[in-house]
Coordinates of N, CA and C in Angstrom, one line a residue:
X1282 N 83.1 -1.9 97.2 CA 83.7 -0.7 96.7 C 84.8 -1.0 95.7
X1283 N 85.0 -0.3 94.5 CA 85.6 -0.5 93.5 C 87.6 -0.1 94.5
X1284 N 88.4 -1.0 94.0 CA 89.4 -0.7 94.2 C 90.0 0.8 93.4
X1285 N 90.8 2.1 94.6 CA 91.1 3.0 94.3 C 92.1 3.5 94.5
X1286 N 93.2 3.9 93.7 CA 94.5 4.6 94.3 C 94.6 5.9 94.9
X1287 N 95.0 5.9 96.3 CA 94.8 7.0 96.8 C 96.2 8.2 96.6
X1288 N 97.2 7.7 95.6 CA 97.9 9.1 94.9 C 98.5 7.9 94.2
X1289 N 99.0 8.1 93.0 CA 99.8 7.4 91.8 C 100.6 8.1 91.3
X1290 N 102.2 7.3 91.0 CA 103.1 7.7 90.6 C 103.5 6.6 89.4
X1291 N 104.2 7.2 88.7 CA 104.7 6.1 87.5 C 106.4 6.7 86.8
X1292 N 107.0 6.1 87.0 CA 108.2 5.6 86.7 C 108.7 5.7 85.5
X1293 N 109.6 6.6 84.6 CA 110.0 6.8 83.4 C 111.4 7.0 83.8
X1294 N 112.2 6.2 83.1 CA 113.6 6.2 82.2 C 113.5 7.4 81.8
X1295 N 114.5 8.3 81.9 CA 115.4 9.1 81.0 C 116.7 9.5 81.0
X1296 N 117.3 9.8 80.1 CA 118.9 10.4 79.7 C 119.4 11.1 80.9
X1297 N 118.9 12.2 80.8 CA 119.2 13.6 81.4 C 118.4 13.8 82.3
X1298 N 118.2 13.6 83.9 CA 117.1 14.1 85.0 C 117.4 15.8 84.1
X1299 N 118.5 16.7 84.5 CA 118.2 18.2 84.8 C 117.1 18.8 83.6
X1300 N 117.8 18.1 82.3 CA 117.0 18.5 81.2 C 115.8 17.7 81.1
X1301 N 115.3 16.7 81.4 CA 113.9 16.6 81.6 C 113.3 16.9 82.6
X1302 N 113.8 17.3 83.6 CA 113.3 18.3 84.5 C 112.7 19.6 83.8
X1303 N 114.0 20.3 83.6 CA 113.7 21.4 82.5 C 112.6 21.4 81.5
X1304 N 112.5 20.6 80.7 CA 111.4 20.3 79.6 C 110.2 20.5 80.0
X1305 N 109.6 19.5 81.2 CA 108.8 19.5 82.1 C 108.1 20.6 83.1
X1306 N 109.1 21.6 83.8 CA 108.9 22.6 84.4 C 108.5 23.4 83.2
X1307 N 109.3 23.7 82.0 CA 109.0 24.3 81.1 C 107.3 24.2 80.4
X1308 N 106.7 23.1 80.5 CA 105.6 22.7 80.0 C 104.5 23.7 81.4
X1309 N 105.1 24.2 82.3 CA 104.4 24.3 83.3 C 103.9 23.9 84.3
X1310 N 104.4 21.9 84.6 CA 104.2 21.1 85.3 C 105.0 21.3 86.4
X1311 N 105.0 21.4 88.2 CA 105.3 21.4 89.1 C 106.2 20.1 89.7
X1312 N 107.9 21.0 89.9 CA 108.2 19.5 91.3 C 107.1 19.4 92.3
X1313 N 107.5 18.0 92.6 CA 106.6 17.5 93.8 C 107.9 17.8 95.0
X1314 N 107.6 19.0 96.1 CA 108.4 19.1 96.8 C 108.2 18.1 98.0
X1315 N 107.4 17.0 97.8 CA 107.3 15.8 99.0 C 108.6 14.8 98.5
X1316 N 109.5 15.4 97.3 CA 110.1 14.4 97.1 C 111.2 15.0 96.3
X1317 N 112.9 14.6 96.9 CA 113.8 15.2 96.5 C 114.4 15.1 95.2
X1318 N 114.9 16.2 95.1 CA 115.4 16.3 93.3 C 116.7 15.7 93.6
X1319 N 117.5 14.8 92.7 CA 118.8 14.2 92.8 C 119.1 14.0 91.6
X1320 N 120.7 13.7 91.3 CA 120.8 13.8 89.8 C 120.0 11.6 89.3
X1321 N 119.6 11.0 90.4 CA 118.9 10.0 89.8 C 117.2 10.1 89.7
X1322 N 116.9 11.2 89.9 CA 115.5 11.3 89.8 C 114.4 12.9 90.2
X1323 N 113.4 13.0 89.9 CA 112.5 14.3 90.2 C 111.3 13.8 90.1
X1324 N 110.5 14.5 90.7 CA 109.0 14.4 90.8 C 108.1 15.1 90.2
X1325 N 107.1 15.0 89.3 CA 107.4 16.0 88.2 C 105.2 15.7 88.7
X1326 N 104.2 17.1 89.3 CA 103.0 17.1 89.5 C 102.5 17.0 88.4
X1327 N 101.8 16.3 87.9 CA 100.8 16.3 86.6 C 99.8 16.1 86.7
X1328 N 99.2 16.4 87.8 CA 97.7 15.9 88.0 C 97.3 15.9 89.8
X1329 N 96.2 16.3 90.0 CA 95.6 15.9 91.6 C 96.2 14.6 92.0
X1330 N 96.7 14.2 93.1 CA 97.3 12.9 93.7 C 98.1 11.6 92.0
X1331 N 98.4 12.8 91.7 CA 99.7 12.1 89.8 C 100.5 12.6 89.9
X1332 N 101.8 12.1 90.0 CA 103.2 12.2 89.5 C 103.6 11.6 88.1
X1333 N 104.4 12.0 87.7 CA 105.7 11.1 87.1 C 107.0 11.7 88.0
X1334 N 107.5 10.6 88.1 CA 108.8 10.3 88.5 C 110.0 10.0 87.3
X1335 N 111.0 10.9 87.1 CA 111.8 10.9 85.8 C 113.0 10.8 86.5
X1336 N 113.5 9.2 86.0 CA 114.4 8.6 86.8 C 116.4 8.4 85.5
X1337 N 116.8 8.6 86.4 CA 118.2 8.6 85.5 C 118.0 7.0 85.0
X1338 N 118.2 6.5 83.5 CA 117.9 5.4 83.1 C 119.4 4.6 83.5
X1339 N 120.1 4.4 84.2 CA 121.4 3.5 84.9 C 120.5 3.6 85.9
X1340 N 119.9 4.1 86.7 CA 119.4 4.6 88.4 C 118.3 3.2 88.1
X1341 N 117.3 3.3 87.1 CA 116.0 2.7 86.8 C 116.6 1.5 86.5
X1342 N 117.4 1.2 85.6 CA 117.8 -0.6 85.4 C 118.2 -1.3 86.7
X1343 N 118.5 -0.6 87.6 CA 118.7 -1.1 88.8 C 117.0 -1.4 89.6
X1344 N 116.1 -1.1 89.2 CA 114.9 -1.4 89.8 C 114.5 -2.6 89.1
X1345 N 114.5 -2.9 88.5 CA 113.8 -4.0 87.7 C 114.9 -5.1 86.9
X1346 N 114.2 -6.0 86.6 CA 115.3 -7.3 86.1 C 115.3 -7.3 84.7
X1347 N 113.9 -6.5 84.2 CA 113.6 -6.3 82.7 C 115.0 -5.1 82.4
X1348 N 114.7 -5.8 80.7 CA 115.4 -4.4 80.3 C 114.3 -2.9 80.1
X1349 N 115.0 -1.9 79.7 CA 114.1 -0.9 79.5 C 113.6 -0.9 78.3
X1350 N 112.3 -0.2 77.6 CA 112.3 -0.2 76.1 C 112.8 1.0 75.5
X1351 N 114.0 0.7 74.2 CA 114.3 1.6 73.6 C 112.9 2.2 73.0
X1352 N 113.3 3.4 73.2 CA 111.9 4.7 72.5 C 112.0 4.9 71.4
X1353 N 113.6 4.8 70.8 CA 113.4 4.7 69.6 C 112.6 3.6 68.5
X1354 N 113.0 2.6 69.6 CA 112.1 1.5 68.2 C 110.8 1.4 68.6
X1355 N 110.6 1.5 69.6 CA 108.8 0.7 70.7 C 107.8 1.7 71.3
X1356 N 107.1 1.7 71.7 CA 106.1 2.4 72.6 C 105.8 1.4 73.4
X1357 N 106.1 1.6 74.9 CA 105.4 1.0 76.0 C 104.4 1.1 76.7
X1358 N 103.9 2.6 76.2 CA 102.6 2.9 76.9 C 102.3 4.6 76.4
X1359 N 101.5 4.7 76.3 CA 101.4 6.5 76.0 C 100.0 7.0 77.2
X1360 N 101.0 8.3 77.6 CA 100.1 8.8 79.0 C 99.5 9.7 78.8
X1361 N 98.3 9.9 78.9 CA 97.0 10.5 78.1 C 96.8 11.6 79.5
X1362 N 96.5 13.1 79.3 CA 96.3 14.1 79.8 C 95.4 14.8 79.3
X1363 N 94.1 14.9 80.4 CA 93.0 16.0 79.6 C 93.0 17.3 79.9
X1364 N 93.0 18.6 79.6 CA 93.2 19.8 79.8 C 91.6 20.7 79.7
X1365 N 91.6 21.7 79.8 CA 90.0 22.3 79.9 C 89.9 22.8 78.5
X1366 N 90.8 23.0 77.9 CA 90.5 23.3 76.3 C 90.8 23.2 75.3
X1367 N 90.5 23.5 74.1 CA 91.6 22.6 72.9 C 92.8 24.0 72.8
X1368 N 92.5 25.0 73.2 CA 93.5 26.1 73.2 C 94.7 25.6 73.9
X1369 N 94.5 24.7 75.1 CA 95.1 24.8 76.2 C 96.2 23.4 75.1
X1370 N 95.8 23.0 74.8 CA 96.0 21.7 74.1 C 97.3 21.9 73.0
X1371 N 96.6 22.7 72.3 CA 97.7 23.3 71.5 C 98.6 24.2 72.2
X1372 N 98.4 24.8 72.6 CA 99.8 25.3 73.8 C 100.8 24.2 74.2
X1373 N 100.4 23.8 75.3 CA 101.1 22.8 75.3 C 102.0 22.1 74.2
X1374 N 101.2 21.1 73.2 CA 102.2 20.7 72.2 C 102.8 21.7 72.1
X1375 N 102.4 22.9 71.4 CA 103.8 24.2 71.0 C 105.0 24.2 71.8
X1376 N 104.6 24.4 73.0 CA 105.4 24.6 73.8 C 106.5 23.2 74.0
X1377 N 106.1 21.8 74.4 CA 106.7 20.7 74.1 C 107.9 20.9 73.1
X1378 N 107.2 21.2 71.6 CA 107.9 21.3 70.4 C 109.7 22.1 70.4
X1379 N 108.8 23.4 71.0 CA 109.8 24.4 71.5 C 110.8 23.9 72.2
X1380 N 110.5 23.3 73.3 CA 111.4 23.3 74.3 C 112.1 21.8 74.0
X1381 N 112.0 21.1 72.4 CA 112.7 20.1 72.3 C 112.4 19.1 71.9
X1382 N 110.6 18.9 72.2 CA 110.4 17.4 71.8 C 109.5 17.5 70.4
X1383 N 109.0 16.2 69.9 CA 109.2 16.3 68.8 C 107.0 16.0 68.2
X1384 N 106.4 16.3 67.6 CA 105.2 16.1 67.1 C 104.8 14.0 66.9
X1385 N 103.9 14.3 68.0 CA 103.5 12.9 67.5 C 101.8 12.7 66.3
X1386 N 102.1 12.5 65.5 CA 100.8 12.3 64.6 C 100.2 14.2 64.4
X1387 N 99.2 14.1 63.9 CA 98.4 15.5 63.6 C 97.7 15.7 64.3
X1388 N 96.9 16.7 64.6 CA 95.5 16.7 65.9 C 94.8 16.3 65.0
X1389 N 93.6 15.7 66.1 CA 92.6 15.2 65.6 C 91.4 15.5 66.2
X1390 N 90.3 15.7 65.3 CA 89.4 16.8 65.8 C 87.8 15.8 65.9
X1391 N 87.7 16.0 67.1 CA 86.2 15.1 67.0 C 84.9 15.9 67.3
X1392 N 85.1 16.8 67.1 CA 83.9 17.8 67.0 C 84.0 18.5 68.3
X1393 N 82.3 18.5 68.7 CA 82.6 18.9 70.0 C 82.4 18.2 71.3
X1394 N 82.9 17.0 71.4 CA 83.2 16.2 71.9 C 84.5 15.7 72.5
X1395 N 85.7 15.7 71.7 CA 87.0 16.0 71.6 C 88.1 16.0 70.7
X1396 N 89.4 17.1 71.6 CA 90.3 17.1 70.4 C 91.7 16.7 71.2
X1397 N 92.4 15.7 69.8 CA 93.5 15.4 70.7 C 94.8 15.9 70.0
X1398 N 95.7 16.1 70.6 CA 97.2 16.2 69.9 C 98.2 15.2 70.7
X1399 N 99.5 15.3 70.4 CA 100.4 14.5 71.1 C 101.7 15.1 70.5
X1400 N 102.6 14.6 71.7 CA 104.4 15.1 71.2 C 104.9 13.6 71.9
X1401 N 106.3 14.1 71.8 CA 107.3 13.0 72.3 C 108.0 13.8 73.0
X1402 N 108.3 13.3 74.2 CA 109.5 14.0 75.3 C 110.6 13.5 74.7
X1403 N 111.7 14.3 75.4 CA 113.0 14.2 75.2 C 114.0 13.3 75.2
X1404 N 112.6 11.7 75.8 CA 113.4 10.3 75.8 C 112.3 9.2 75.1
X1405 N 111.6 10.4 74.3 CA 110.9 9.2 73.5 C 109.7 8.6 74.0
X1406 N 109.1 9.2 75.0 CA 107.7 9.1 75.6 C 106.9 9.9 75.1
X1407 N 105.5 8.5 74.6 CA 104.7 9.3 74.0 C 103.6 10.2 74.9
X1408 N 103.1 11.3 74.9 CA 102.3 11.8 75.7 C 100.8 12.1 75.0
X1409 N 99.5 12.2 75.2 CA 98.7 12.7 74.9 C 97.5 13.2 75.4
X1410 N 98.1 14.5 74.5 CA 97.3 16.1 75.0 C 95.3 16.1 74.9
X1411 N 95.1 16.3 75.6 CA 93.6 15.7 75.1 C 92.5 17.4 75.7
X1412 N 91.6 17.0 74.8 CA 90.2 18.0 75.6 C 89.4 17.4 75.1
X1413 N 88.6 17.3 76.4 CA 87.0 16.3 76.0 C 86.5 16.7 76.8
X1414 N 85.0 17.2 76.1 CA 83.4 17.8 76.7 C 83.0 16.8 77.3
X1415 N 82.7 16.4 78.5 CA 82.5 15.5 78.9 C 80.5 15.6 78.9
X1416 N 80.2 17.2 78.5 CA 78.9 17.0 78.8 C 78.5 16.5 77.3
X1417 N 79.0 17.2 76.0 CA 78.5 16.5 74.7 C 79.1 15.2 74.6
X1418 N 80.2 14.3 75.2 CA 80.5 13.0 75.4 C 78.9 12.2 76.3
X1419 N 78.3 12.5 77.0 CA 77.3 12.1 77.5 C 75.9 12.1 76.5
X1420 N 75.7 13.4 76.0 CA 74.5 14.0 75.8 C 74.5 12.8 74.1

């Protein structure tokens, strides 16, 4: 049997817990009430057994020996989210935009197969908004 995670969380640096809290709840994403809000961190539901965890970045240098990567100059990783529609898709970014963060690239449209957009949160994390037919991805 293939190795499986039975719930995942991932760890992001930011400025401001309350305001990316804020950002986040704004986007429509849920605390995780299995885990306490403090000004070094929140738990932020994005998915069936998925978190992010948005950690005060002084709180997070204390975890690790690396430094963190400035978001201004690097991309560490970009966290890819599929939604049920491309409506839903563009909502979202809108809404991101709105509440602060900033357009990553243009949508890009792959027929009916998938479409993707992307923003940047409020500490420079790239995110990407996705909708994919998984039945015309097959067919």
């Amino acid at each position: 049997m293939a190795l499986t995670s039975a719930f995942t969380s991932f760890n992001l640096p930011v400025k401001n817990v309350e305001q990316s809290k804020a950002f986040f709840t704004g986007l429509g994403f849920e605390l995780n009430p299995q885990f306490p809000v403090n000004e070094n961190s929140v738990a932020i539901v994005i998915g069936d057994n998925l978190q992010v965890m948005l950690i005060n970045q002084v709180f997070f240098n204390t975890l690790t020996e690396k430094q963190s990567v400035d978001t201004s100059k690097y991309a560490q990783m970009t966290i890819a989210l599929a939604f049920e529609s491309r409506e839903k898709v563009d909502e979202i970014v809108n809404t991101a935009v709105s509440l602060g963060g900033k357009l990553h690239a243009e949508p890009e449209d792959h027929g009916s197969i998938m479409y993707h957009w992307g923003f940047v949160d409020l500490d420079g994390h790239l995110w990407a908004i996705n909708y994919m037919n998984m039945d015309a991805a097959q067919g």
